[in-house]
Tab-separated table of C-alpha atoms and ligand atoms in Angstrom:
chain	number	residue	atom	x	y	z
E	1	UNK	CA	13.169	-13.787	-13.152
E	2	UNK	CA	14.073	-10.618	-11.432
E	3	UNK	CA	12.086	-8.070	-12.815
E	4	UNK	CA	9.858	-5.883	-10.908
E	5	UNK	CA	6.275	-5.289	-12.939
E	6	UNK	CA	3.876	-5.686	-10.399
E	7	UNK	CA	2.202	-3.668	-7.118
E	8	UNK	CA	0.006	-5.306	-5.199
E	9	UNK	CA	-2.433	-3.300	-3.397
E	10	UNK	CA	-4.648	-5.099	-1.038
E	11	UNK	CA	-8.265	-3.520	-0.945
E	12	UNK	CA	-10.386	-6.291	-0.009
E	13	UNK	CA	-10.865	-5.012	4.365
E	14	UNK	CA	-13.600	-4.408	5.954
E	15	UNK	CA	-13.286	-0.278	6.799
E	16	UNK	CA	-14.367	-1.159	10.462
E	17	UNK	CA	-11.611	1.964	11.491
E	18	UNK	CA	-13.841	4.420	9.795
E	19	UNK	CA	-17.899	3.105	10.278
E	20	UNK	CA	-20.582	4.286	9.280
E	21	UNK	CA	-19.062	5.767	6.317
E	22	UNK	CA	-17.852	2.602	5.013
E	23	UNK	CA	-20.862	0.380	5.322
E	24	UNK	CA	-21.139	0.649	1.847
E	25	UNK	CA	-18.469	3.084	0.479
E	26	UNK	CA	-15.302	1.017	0.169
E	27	UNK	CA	-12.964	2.468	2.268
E	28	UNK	CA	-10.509	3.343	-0.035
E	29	UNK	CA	-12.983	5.589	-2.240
E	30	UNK	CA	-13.081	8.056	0.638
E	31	UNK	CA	-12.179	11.473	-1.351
E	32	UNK	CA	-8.187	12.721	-0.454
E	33	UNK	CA	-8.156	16.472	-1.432
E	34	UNK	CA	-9.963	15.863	-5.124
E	35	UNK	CA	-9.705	12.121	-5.670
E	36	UNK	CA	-10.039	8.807	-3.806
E	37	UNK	CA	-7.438	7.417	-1.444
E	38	UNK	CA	-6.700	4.312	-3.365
E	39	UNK	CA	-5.600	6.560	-6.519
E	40	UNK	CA	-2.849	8.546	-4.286
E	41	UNK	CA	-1.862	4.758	-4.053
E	42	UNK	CA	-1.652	3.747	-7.839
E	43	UNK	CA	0.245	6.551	-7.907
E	44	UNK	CA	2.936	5.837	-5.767
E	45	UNK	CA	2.785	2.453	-7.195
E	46	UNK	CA	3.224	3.876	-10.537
E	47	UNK	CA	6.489	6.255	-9.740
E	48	UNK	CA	8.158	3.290	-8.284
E	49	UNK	CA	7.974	1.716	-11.838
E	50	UNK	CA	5.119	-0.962	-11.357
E	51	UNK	CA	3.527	-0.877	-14.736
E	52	UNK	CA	1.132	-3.716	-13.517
E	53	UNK	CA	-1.311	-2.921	-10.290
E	54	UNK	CA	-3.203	-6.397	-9.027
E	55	UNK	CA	-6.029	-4.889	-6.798
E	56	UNK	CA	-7.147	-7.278	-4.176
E	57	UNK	CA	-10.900	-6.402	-3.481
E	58	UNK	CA	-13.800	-8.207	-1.931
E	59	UNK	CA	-17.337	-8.240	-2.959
E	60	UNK	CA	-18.913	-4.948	-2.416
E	61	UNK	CA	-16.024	-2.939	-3.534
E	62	UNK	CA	-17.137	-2.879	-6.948
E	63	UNK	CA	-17.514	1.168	-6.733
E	64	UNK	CA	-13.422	0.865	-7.077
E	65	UNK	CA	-13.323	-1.315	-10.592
E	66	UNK	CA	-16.124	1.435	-11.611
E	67	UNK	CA	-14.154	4.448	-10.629
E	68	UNK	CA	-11.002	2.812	-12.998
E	69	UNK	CA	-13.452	2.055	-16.233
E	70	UNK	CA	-14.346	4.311	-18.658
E	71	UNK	CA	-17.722	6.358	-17.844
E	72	UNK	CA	-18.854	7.050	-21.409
E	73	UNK	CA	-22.119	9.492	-20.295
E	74	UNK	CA	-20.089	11.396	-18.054
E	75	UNK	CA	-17.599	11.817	-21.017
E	76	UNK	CA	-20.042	12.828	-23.278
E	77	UNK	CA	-21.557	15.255	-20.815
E	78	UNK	CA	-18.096	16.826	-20.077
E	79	UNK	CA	-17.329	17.234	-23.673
E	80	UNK	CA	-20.539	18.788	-24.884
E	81	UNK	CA	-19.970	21.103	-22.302
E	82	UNK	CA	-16.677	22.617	-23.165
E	83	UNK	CA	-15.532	21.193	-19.071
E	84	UNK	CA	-11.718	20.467	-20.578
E	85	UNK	CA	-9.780	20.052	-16.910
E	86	UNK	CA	-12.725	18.037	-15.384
E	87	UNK	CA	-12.527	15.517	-18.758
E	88	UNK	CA	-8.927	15.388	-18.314
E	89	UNK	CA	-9.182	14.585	-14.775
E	90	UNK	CA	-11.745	11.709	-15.187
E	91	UNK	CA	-9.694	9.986	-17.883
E	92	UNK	CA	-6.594	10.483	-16.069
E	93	UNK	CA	-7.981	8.000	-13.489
E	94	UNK	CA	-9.097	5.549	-16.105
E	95	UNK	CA	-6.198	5.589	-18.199
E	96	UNK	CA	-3.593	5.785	-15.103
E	97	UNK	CA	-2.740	1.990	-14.910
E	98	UNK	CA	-3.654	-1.651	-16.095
E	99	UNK	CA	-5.569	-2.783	-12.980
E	100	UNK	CA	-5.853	-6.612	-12.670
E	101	UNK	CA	-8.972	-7.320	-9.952
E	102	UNK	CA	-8.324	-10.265	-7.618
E	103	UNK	CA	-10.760	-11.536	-5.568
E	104	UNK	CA	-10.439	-12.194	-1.730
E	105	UNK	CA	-13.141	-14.265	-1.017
E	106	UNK	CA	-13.295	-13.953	2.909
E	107	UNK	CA	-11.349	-11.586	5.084
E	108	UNK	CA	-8.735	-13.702	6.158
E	109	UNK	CA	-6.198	-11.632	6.789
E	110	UNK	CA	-2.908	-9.354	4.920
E	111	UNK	CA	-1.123	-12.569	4.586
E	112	UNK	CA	-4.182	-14.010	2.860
E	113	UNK	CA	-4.986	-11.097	0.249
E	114	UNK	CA	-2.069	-10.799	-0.692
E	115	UNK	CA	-1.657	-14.332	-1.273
E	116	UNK	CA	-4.563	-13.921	-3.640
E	117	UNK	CA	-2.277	-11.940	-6.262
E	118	UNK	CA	-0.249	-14.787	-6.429
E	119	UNK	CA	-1.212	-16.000	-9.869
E	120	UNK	CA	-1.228	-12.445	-11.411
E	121	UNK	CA	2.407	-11.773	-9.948
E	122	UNK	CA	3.856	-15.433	-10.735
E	123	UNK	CA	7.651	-15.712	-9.512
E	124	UNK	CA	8.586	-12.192	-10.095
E	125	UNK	CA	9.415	-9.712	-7.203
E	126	UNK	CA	7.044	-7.352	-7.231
E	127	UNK	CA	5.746	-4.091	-5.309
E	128	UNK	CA	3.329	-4.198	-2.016
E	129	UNK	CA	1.638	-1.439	-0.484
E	130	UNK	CA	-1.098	-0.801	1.912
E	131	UNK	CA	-3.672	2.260	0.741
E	132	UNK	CA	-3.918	3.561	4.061
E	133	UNK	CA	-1.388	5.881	4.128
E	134	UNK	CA	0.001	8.392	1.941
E	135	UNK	CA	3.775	8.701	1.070
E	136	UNK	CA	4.695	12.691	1.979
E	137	UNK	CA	8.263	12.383	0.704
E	138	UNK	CA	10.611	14.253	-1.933
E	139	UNK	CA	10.677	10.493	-3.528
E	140	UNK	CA	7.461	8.312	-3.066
E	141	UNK	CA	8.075	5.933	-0.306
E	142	UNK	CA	8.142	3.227	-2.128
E	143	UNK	CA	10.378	4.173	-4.927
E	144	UNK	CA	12.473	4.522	-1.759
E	145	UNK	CA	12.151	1.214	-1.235
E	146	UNK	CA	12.518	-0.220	-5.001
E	147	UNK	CA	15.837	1.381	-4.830
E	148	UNK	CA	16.465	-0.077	-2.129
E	149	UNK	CA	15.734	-2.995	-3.945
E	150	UNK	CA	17.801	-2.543	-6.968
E	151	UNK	CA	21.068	-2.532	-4.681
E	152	UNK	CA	20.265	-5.639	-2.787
E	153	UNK	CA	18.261	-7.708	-5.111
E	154	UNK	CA	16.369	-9.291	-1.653
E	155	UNK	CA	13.104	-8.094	0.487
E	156	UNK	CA	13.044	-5.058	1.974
E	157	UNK	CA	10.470	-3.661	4.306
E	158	UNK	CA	9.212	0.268	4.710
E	159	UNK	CA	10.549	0.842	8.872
E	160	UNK	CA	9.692	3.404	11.042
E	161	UNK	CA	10.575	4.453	14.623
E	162	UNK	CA	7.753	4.452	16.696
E	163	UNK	CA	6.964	5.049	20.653
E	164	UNK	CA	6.922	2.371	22.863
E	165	UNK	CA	2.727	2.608	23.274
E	166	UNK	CA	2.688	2.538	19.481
E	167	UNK	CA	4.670	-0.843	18.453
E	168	UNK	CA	1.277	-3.168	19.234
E	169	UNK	CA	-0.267	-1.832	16.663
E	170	UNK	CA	2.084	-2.740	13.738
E	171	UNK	CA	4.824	-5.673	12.392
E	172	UNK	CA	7.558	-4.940	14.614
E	173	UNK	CA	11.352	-6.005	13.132
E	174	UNK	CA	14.717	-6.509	14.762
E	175	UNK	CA	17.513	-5.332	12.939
E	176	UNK	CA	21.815	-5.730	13.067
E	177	UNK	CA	23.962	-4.623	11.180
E	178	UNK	CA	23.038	-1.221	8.523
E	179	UNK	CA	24.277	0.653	5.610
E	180	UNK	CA	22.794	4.007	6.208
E	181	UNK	CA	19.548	3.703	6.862
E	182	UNK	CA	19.205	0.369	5.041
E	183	UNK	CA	19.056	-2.678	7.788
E	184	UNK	CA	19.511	-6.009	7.767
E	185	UNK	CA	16.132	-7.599	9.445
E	186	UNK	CA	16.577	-10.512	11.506
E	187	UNK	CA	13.308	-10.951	13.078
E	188	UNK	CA	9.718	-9.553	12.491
E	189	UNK	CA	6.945	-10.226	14.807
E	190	UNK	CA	3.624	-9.067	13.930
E	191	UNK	CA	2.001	-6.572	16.839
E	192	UNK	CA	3.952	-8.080	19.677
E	193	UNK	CA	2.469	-6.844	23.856
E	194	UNK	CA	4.685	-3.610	24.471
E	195	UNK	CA	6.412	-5.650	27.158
E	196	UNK	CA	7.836	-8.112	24.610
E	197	UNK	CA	8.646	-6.130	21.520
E	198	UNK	CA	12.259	-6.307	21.007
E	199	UNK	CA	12.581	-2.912	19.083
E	200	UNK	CA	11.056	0.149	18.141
E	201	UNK	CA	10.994	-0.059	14.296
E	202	UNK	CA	7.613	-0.491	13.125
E	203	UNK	CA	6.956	-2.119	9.413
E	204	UNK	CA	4.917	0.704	7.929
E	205	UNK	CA	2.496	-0.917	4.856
E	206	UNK	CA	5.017	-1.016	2.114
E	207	UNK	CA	7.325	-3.798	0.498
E	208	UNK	CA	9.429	-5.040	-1.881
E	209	UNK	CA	8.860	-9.229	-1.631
E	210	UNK	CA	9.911	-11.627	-3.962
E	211	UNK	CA	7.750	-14.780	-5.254
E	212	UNK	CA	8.759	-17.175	-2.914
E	213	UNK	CA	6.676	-14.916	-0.675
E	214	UNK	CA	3.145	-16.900	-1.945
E	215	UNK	CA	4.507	-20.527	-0.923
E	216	UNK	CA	5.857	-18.971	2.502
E	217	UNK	CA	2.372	-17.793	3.038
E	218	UNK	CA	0.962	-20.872	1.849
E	219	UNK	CA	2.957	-23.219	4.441
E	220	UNK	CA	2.629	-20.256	7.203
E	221	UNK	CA	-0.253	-20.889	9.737
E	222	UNK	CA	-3.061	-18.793	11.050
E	223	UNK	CA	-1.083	-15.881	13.456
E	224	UNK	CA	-2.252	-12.822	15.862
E	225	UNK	CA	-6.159	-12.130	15.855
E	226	UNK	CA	-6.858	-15.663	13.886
E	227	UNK	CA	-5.762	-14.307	10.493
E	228	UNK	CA	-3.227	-15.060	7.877
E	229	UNK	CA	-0.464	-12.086	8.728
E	230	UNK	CA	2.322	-11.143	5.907
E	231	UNK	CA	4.453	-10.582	8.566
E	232	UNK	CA	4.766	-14.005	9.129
E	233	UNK	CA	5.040	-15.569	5.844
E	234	UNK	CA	8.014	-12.592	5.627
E	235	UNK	CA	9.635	-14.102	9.052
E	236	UNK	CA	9.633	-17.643	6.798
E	237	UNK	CA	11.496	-15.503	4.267
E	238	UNK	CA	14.013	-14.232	6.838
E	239	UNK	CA	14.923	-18.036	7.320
E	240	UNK	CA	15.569	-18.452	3.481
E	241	UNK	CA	17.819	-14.969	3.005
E	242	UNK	CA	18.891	-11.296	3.457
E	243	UNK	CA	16.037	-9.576	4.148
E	244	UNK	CA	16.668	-5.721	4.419
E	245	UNK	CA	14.521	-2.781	6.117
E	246	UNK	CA	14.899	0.855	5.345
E	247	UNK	CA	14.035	3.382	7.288
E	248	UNK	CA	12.471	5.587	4.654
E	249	UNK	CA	12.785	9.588	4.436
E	250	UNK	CA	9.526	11.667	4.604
E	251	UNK	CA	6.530	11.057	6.327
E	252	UNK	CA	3.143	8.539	6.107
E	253	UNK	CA	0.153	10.345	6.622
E	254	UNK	CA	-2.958	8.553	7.634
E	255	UNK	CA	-6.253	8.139	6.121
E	256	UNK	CA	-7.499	5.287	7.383
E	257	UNK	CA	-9.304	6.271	10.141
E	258	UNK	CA	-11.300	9.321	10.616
E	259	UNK	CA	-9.302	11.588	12.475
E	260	UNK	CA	-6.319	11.089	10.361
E	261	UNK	CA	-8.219	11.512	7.244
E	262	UNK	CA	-9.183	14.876	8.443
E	263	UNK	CA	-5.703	16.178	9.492
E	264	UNK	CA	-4.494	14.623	5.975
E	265	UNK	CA	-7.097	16.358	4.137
E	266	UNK	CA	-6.697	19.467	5.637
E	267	UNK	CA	-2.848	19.759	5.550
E	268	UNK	CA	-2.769	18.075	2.043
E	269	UNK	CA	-5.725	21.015	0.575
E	270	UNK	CA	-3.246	23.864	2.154
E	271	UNK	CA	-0.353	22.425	0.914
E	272	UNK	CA	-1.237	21.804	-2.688
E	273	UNK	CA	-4.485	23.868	-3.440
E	274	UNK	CA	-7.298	21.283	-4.884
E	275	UNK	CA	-6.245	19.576	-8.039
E	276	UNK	CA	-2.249	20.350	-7.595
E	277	UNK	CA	-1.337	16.939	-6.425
E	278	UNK	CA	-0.183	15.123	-9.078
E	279	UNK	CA	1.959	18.404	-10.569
E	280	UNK	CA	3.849	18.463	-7.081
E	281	UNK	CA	4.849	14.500	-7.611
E	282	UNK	CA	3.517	13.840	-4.346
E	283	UNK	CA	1.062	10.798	-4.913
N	1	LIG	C1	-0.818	-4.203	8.785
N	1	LIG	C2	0.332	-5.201	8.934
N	1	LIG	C3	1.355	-4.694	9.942
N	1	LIG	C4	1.819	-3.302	9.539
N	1	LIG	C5	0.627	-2.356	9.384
N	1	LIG	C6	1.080	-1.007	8.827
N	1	LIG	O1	-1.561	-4.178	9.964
N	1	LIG	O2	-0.186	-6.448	9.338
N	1	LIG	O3	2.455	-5.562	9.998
N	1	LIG	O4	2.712	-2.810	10.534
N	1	LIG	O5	-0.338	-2.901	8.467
N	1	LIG	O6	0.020	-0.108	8.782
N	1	LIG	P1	-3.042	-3.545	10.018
N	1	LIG	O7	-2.856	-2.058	10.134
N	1	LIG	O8	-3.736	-3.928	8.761
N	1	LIG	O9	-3.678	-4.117	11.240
C-alpha cells in the first residue's frame, strides 16, 4: 500500500534537556504561547494530511493522554459560565485528532520508539516527527516534506545546513545529485566527531519513511550512546532504495531546552498575540 495515514510522534524521552521542570511534567506539556508543545506538533502532523497520530509515550506521561480526553467538569464549568472561546479551545484539543498511545517500555532510543508504532502503522508509509521543534514556515515543514513525498514515492528526510561545531549534535547525511532543493541521500551517520562528518546537512526531526523502516530497525544493532538510532535503521534503507532529503523552507524553532523555549515563546507571543496560532496556519 502507498497511502500515507499515519504520524508518528515519539514522546516517550526522558526531558533531561530541560530538568527540574520535567521531573514530572512530560516534557512535551510545557505551555508554547497558550497550549502545550506536543499540540503545535499534532498540528503540523495534521496539515500534512496524517489523519492518524500514534503517540509513543512512556509511563509517567499520562498528563498527555489526559490533556487529549474529554474533561467533562471542566466542560460543564465552562458552559455554565457563559466562557464560549475557552470551551472552544479545550475541545479543540480533544477533538483535534484520533491519537493511538503506544507504549515504549524503556528508553532505548529514536530507533526504538519509533519502532514501537510499528503495529499501529503496518506497511504503510507514514509521517515522523520529533515535538521538539516547531515548523515556522509559510507551509508546515512537514507538508514540505509529504510533497516531497508525493513526487518521489521513497523516504525523504527534513535537512538543514548547519555550522561545523553544530553537526555532532544531529543525523548528519551525504548527498549527490539534487532537483532543487530535493537531494538524493547517500549516506547518513548519526552525530558523527566534527572531524569526521562528511557534510554539513543536518537531519532536522522530521520524515517521511516507509514500512520497511520497522524490519530495518529490527535487524539494525545498538548505535552512538548505546541506543537504537533511526538514523541507522534509515542508512539500512539507503541500501534498499532512493532515499531523498530536502532542504526545507522556513525555520525550526526550539523548545526543547530551556533557553530555546524562552526565545520561542517570546517571539511566537509577539508574533501572533495569545490564542492567534492556529488562525495564522502556523502549527
Ligand atoms: C534526534 C535524531 C537525530 C536528529 C535530531 C534532530 O537526536 O537522532 O538524527 O538529527 O533528533 O533534532 P536527538 O536530538 O534526540 O539526540
Amino acid at each position: 500500500m502507498d497511502t500515507i495515514r499515519h504520524c508518528v510522534i515519539p514522546a516517550a524521552g526522558l526531558g533531561t534537556r530541560f530538568l527540574p521542570a520535567t521531573k514530572v511534567l512530560p516534557k512535551e506539556m510545557l505551555p508554547v504561547v497558550d497550549r502545550p508543545l506536543i499540540e503545535w506538533a499534532i498540528e503540523e502532523a495534521m496539515a500534512a494530511g496524517a489523519a492518524e497520530i500514534a503517540l509513543v509515550i512512556a509511563s509517567g506521561k499520562e498528563l498527555i493522554q489526559a490533556h487529549f480526553e474529554r474533561q467533562p467538569a471542566l466542560e460543564a464549568v465552562l458552559e455554565a459560565r457563559g466562557k464560549r472561546a475557552e470551551l472552544a479551545a479545550v475541545r479543540h484539543s480533544q477533538e483535534l485528532a484520533h491519537i493511538t498511545y503506544c507504549r515504549q517500555e524503556e528508553p532505548r532510543g529514536l530507533g526504538h520508539a519509533v519502532l514501537c508504532a510499528a503495529e499501529v502503522v503496518g506497511d504503510n508509509p507514514f509521517l515522523c516527527m520529533l515535538p521538539d521543534d516547531l515548523s515556522h514556515a509559510p507551509t508546515p515543514i512537514l507538508a514540505q516534506l509529504r510533497r516531497a513525498w508525493d513526487e518521489v514515492h521513497a523516504p525523504v528526510l527534513a535537512l538543514m545546513r548547519v555550522t561545523p561545531d553544530q553537526i555532532s549534535r544531529y543525523g548528519c547525511a551525504t548527498v549527490s545529485q539534487a532537483r532543487g532543493r530535493l537531494h538524493r541521500v547517500t549516506e547518513v551517520v548519526e552525530k558523527p566527531r566534527p572531524e569526521d562528518a562528511r557534510s554539513d546537512l543536518a537531519i532536522m526531526g522530521r520524515y517521511v519513511l516507509p514500512g520497511s523502516i520497522f524490519e530495518a530497525l529490527r535487524r539494525t544493532p545498538t548505535g552512538v550512546g548505546g541506543e537504537l538510532q533511526l538514523t541507522d535503521g534509515i542508512s539500512a534503507l539507503i541500501a534498499q532504495g532512493p532515499v531523498w532529503g530536502l532542504e526545507f523552507d522556513g525555520e525550526l524553532l526550539d523548545v526543547g531546552t530551556p533557553d530555546g523555549w524562552l526565545t520561542t515563546n517570546v517571539r511566537l507571543a509577539r508574533e501572533l498575540g495569545r490564542g492567534a496560532a492556529v488562525e495564522a496556519g502556523l502549527a
